[in-house]
mmCIF file of C-alpha atoms in Angstrom:
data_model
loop_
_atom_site.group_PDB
_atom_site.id
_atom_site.type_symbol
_atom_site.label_atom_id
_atom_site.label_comp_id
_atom_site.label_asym_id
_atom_site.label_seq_id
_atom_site.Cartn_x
_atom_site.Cartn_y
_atom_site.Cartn_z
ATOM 1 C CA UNK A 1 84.574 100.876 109.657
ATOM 2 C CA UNK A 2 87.820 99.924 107.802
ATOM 3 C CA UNK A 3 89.605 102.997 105.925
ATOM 4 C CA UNK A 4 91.047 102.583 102.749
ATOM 5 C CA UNK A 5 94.149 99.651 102.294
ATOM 6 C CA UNK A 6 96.354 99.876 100.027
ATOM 7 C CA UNK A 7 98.547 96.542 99.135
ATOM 8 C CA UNK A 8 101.237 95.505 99.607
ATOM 9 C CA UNK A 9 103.106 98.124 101.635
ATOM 10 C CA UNK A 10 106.296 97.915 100.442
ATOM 11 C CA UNK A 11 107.566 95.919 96.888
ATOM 12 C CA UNK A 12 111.246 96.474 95.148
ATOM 13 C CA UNK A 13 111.290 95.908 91.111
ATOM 14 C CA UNK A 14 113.698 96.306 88.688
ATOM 15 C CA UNK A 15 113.848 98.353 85.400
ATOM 16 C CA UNK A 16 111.467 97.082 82.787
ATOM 17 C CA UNK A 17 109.575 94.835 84.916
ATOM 18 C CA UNK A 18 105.679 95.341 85.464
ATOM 19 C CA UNK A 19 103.496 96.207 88.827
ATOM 20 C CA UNK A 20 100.466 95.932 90.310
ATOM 21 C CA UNK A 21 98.911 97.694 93.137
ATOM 22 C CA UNK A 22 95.476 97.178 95.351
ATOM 23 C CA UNK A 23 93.358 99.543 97.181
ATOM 24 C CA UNK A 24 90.126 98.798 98.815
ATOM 25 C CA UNK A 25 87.963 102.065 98.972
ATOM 26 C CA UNK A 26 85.559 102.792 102.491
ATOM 27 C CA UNK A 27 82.854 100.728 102.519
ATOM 28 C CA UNK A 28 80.239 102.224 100.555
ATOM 29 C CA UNK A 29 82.629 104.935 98.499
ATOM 30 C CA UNK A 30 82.064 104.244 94.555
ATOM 31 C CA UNK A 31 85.471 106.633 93.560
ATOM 32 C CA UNK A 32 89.121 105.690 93.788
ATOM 33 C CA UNK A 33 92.025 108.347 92.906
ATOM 34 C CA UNK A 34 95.597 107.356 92.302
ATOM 35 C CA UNK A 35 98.121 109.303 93.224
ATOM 36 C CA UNK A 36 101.728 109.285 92.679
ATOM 37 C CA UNK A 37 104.192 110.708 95.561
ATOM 38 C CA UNK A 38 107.827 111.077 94.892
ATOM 39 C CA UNK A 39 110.387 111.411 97.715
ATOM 40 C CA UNK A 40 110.019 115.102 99.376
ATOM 41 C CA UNK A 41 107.167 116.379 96.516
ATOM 42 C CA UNK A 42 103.179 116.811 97.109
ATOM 43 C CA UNK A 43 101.233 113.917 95.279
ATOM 44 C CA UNK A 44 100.423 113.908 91.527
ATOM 45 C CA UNK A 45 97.159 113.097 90.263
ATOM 46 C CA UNK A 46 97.140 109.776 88.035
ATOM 47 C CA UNK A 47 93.884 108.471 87.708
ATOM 48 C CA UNK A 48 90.329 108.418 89.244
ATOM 49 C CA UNK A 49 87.671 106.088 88.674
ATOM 50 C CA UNK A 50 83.708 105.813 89.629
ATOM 51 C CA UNK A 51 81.690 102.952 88.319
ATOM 52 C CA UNK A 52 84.752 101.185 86.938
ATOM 53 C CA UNK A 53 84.983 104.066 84.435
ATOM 54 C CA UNK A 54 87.629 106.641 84.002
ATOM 55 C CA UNK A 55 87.006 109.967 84.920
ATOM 56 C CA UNK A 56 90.122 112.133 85.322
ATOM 57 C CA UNK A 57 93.695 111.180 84.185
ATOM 58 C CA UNK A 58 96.469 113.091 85.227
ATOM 59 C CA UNK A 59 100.043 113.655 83.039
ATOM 60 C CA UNK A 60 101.229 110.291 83.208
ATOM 61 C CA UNK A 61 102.256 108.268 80.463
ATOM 62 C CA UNK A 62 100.493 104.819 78.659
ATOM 63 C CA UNK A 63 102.841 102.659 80.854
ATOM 64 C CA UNK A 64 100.382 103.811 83.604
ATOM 65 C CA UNK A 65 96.766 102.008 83.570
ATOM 66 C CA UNK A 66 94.490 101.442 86.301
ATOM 67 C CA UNK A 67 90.738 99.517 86.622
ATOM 68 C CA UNK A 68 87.754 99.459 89.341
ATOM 69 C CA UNK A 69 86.172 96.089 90.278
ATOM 70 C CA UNK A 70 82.013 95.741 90.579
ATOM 71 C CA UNK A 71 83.003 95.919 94.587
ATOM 72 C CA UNK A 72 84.866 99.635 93.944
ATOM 73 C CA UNK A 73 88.051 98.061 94.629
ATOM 74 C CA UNK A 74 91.167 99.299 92.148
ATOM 75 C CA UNK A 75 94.585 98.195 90.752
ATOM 76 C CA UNK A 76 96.967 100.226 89.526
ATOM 77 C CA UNK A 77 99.664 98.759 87.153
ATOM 78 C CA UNK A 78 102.550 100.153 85.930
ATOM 79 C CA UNK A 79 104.458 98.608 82.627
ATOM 80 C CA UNK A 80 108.221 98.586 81.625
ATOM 81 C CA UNK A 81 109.047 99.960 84.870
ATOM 82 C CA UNK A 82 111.679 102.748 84.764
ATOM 83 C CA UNK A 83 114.330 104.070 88.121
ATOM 84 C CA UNK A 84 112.372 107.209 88.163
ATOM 85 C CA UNK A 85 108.676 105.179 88.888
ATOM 86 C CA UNK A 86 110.532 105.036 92.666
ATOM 87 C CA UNK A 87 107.554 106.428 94.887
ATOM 88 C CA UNK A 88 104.514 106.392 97.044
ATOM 89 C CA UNK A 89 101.665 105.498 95.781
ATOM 90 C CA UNK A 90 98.538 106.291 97.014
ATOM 91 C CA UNK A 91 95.239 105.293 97.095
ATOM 92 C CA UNK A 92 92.472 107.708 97.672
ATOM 93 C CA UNK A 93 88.760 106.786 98.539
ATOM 94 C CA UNK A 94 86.055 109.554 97.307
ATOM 95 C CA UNK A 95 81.942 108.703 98.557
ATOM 96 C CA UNK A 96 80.978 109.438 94.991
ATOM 97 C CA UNK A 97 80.347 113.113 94.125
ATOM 98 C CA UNK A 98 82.942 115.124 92.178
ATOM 99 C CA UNK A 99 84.622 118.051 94.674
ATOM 100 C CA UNK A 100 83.817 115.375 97.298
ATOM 101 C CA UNK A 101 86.235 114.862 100.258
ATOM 102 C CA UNK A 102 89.367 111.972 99.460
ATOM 103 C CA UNK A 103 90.359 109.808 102.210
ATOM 104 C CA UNK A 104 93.741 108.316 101.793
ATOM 105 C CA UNK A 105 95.155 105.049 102.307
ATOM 106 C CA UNK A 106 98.504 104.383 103.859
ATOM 107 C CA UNK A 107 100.188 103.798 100.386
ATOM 108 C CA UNK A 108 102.530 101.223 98.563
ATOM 109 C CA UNK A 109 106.357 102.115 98.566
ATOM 110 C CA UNK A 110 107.506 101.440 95.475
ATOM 111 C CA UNK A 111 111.478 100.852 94.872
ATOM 112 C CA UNK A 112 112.507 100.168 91.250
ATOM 113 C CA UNK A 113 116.538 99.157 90.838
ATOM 114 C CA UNK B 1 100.487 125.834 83.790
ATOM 115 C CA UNK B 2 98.549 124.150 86.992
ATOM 116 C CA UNK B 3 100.302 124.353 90.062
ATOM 117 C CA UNK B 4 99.673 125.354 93.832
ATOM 118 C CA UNK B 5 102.860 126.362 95.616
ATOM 119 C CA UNK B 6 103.555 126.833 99.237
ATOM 120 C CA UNK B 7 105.516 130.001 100.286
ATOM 121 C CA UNK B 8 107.485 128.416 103.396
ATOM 122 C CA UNK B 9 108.909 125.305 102.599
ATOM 123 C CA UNK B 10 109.363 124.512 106.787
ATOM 124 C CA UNK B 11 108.588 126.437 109.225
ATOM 125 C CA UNK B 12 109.392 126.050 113.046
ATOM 126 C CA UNK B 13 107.296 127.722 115.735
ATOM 127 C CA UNK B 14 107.202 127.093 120.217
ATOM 128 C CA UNK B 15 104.639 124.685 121.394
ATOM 129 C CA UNK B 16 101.307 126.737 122.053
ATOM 130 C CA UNK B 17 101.884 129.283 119.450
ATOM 131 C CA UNK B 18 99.528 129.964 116.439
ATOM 132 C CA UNK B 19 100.900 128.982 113.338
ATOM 133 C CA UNK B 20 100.287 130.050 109.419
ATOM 134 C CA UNK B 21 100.853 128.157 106.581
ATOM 135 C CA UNK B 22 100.303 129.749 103.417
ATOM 136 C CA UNK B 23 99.554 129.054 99.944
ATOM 137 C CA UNK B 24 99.281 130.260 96.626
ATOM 138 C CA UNK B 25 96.837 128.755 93.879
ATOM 139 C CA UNK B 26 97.109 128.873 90.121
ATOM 140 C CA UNK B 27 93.770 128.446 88.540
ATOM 141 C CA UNK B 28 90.784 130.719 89.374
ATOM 142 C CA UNK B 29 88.152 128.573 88.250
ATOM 143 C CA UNK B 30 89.273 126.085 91.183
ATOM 144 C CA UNK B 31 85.809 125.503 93.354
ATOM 145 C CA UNK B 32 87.019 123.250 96.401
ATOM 146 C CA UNK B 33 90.199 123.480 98.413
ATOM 147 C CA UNK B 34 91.677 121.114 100.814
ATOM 148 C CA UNK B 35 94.795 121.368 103.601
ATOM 149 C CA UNK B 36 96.153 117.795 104.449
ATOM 150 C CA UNK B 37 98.747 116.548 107.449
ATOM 151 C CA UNK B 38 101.406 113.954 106.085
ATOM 152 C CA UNK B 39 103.323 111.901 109.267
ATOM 153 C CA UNK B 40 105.887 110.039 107.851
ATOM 154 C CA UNK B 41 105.209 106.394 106.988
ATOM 155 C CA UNK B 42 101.520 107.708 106.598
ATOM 156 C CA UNK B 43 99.090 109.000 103.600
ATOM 157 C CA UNK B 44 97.590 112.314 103.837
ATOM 158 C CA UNK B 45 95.037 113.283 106.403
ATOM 159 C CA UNK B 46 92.214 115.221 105.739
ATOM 160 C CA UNK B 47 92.631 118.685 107.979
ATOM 161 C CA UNK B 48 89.837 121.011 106.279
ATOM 162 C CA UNK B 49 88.087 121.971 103.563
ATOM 163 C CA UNK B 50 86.623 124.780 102.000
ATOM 164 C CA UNK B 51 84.335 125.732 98.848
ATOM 165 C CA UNK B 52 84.992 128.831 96.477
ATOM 166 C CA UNK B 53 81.832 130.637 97.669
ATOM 167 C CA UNK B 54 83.429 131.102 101.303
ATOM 168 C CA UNK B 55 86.258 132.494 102.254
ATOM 169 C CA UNK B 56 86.889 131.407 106.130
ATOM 170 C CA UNK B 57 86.364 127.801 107.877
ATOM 171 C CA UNK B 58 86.756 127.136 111.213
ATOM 172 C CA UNK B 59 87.326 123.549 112.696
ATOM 173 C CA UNK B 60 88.920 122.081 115.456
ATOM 174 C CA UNK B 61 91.955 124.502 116.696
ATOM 175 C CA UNK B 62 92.121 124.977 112.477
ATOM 176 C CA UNK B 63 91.473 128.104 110.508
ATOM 177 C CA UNK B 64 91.196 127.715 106.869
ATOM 178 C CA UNK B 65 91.400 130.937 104.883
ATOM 179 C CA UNK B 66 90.655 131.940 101.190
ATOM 180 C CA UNK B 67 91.319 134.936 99.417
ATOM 181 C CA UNK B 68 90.155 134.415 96.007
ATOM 182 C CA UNK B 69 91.387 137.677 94.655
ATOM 183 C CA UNK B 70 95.140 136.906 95.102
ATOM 184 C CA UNK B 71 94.487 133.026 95.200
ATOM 185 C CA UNK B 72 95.579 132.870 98.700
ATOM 186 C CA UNK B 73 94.714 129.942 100.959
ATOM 187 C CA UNK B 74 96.294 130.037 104.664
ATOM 188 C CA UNK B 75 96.155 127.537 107.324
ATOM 189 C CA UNK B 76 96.095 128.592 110.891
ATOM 190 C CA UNK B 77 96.335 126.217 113.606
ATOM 191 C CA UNK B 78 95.596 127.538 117.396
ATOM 192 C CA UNK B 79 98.103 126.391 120.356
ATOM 193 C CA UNK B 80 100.514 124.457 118.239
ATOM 194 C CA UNK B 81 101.358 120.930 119.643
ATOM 195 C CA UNK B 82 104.356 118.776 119.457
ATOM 196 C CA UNK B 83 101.717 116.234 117.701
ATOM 197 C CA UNK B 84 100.955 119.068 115.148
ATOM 198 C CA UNK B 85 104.513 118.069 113.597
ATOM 199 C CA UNK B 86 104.467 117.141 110.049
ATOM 200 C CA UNK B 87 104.311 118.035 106.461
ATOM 201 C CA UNK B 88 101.262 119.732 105.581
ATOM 202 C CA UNK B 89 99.724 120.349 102.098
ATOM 203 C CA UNK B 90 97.167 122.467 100.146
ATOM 204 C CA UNK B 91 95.672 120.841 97.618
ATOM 205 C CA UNK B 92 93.380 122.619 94.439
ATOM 206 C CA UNK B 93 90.387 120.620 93.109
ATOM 207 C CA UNK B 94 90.300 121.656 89.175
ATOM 208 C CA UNK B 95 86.788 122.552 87.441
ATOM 209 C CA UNK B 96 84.868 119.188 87.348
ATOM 210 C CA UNK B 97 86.140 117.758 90.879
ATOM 211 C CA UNK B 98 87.859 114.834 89.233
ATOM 212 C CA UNK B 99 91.782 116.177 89.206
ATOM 213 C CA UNK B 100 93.354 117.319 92.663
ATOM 214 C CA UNK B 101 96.661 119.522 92.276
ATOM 215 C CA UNK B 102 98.960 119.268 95.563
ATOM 216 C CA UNK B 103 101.444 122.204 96.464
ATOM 217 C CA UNK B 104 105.070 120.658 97.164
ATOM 218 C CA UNK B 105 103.985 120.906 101.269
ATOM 219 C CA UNK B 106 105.251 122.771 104.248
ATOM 220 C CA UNK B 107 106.660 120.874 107.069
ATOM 221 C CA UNK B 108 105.842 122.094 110.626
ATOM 222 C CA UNK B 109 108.528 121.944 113.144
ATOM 223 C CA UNK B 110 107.062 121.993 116.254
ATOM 224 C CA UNK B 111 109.540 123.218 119.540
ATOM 225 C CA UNK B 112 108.584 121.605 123.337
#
């Protein structure tokens, strides 16, 4: 079985521009979490999604948005991109159940000048 | 506010010693608690898990520990190895299971 992907690996942006990031979830897992990782810091929560609905958002502001495709896969895009968006991104892939074991993807590095 | 903190921010130990990482929670409603490996270049990997209503797991050369009355969660890992190297992590699942809180990790030095 594939793990989770995350895509691309690596992208460079400049201020104010937009982004969008992939994950594909484990085969058969209905719940995707997002999860910012700055340089040298523990993730922070952004989103997490089951059924293509919204069911946790963490402190992140409206520049931040996310959606879940029929097939469980996610984007994550981020708006008017800002120096301090720099990070890892991750993608984590939940079977379903809240308080249910995440599986993480590899990530997206994410490099804003 | 919500955090979950680590109390060692590295810590070194020989190969084929035991080694502890702790960590301290914030919120006592928390039901589900998680330790994760980060190798750099790499996502988190799961370690072990454990639920409120016990308060010792055992795995694979892994000891997870939970002391609810001082919100306490250790990590014990038997006969360190040089692969054992990395940054490590304790993460809090809030009330609901939908929001994960990660501690700022602990990174295991691990001597030959």
């Amino acid at each position: 079985d594939a793990g989770v992907t995350q895509s691309p690996t690596h992208l460079i942006k400049t201020r104010g521009q937009q982004v969008t990031l992939r994950c594909s979830p484990i085969s058969g897992h209905k719940s995707v979490s997002w999860y910012q990782q700055v340089l040298g810091q523990g993730p922070q929560f952004i989103f997490q999604y089951y059924e293509k609905e919204e069911r946790g958002r963490g402190n992140f502001p409206d520049r931040f948005s996310a959606r879940q495709f029929p097939n469980y896969s996610s984007e994550l895009n981020v708006n008017a991109l800002l120096l301090g968006d720099s990070a890892l991104y991750l993608c984590a892939s939940i079977s379903g159940g809240a308080g249910e074991t995440q599986y993480f993807g590899p990530g997206t590095r994410l490099l804003v000048l | 506010g919500e955090s979950v903190g680590l109390h060692l921010p590295t810590l070194s130990v020989q190969e084929g010693d035991n080694s502890i990482i702790n960590c301290a929670y914030s919120n006592s409603a928390s039901d589900y608690f998680i330790w994760y490996k980060q190798e750099s270049g790499k996502g988190p990997q799961f370690i072990i898990d454990i639920r409120s209503n016990m308060d010792k797991r055992q795995g694979q050369r892994v000891t997870v520990l939970l002391n609810k009355t001082v919100k306490h969660l250790s990590l014990q890992i038997a006969a360190t190895q040089p692969g054992d190297s990395a940054v490590y992590f304790c993460a809090e699942t809030l009330p609901g299971g939908f929001k994960t809180i990660f501690g700022a990790g602990t990174r295991l030095f691990v001597k030959a």
